[in-house]
């Protein structure tokens, strides 16, 4: 049987969040609908952060109001704390993705809470998730390195993963937030999280900041991870590396996986069209390689 790899599209959140151009609610909805038209089943549609701090993510409630529940689709809201979780519940997200950071400095700058404070906030949120509320996944941010503190000790990653296991979190994402990871570290951290949280599904989140994104994705798949984040066109960037490119590009990842015989359920041609569309909206060419080079072999 063909192995299926699930791709979570994060363009409307991680992509747009790091772009200068602000899109209207209607444009964001158009973006989500185009991606779902390309076969995306899980999508990070919004972020419940303070719009004064992150103006790109303003209008989260309005975007969610334009996305009524649909069987087989999950619209995810990113949350940083209890306040964000309550907004995700009120906005009727299918899923909330809580970000917990491995480093204190990143946590205090990103969400005003130390690592220990964030871990303490997890249990009550996890207890509140369930029927009639969004399901909960956790992203372990800056797991591969921190822009302020440098190398991140394995113990910091393990501690968050253990807290997730204790809270019954069904899915954990390991995030290379600033794009400093390498395939060998990917393998090591995947094994470490499996030991710390054996029941949780694993998702990996890579940025292509230093050109290691797809190699990291391949290593994760080889290590048995079945879920990967990507953003169409590779849009976005990194707030801590001004010249950086964004997430790994969805169409590049789908192409690589298709060549390897994996199934994703996504339509490459529709993704390429959507990448062109969002690139035009953002007023800059997107960095995806597949869109420039074309698919091989050519579609019949
Ligand atoms: Zn990211």
Coordinates of N, CA, C and O in Angstrom, one line a residue, residues 2 12 21 77 81 85-86 95 101 114 126 129 175 185 188 199-200 217 249 262 264 279 292:
X2 N 0.4 2.3 -0.7 CA 1.2 3.5 -0.8 C 1.1 4.2 0.6 O 0.0 4.3 1.2
X12 N -1.6 30.5 5.0 CA -2.4 31.6 5.5 C -2.0 32.1 6.9 O -2.4 33.2 7.3
X21 N 3.0 42.6 3.1 CA 1.7 43.0 2.6 C 0.6 42.5 3.5 O 0.6 41.3 3.9
X77 N -6.6 27.1 14.3 CA -6.2 28.5 14.8 C -5.0 28.3 15.7 O -5.0 27.5 16.6
X81 N -1.7 31.1 24.2 CA -2.0 31.1 25.7 C -3.5 30.8 25.9 O -4.2 30.6 24.9
X85 N -6.7 30.5 23.3 CA -7.5 29.3 23.3 C -9.0 29.6 23.3 O -9.8 29.1 22.6
X86 N -9.3 30.6 24.2 CA -10.7 31.0 24.4 C -11.2 31.6 23.1 O -12.4 31.4 22.7
X95 N -9.7 23.0 15.2 CA -8.5 22.6 15.9 C -7.8 23.8 16.4 O -7.8 24.9 15.7
X101 N 7.3 27.2 23.7 CA 8.7 27.5 23.2 C 9.7 26.8 24.1 O 9.6 26.8 25.4
X114 N 7.5 32.6 30.3 CA 8.7 31.7 30.3 C 8.3 30.3 30.0 O 7.1 30.0 29.9
X126 N -5.6 21.7 27.8 CA -5.8 20.3 27.3 C -7.0 19.7 28.0 O -7.8 19.0 27.3
X129 N -10.2 21.0 26.1 CA -10.4 20.5 24.7 C -11.2 19.3 24.7 O -11.3 18.6 25.7
X175 N 9.1 22.1 15.8 CA 9.2 23.2 14.8 C 10.6 23.7 14.8 O 11.2 24.1 15.8
X185 N 19.8 15.8 13.1 CA 19.1 16.3 14.3 C 17.7 16.0 14.2 O 17.0 15.7 15.3
X188 N 17.2 12.5 15.4 CA 17.4 12.4 16.9 C 16.2 13.0 17.7 O 15.8 12.4 18.6
X199 N 2.3 8.0 22.7 CA 1.0 7.9 22.1 C 0.7 9.0 21.1 O -0.3 8.9 20.4
X200 N 1.5 10.1 21.1 CA 1.1 11.2 20.3 C 1.6 11.0 18.8 O 2.6 10.4 18.6
X217 N 12.7 17.4 5.8 CA 11.4 16.7 5.6 C 11.6 15.3 5.2 O 10.9 14.4 5.8
X249 N 8.2 24.9 0.7 CA 7.1 25.2 -0.2 C 6.3 23.9 -0.4 O 6.8 22.8 -0.7
X262 N 5.1 8.4 -2.4 CA 4.2 8.7 -1.3 C 2.9 9.4 -1.9 O 3.0 10.2 -2.9
X264 N -0.1 12.2 -1.2 CA -0.5 13.4 -0.3 C -1.9 13.8 -0.6 O -2.4 14.6 0.3
X279 N 1.7 35.0 -4.8 CA 2.9 35.8 -5.1 C 2.6 37.1 -5.7 O 3.1 38.2 -5.4
X292 N 9.4 27.3 -10.8 CA 10.3 27.8 -11.9 C 10.7 26.6 -12.8 O 10.8 26.8 -14.0

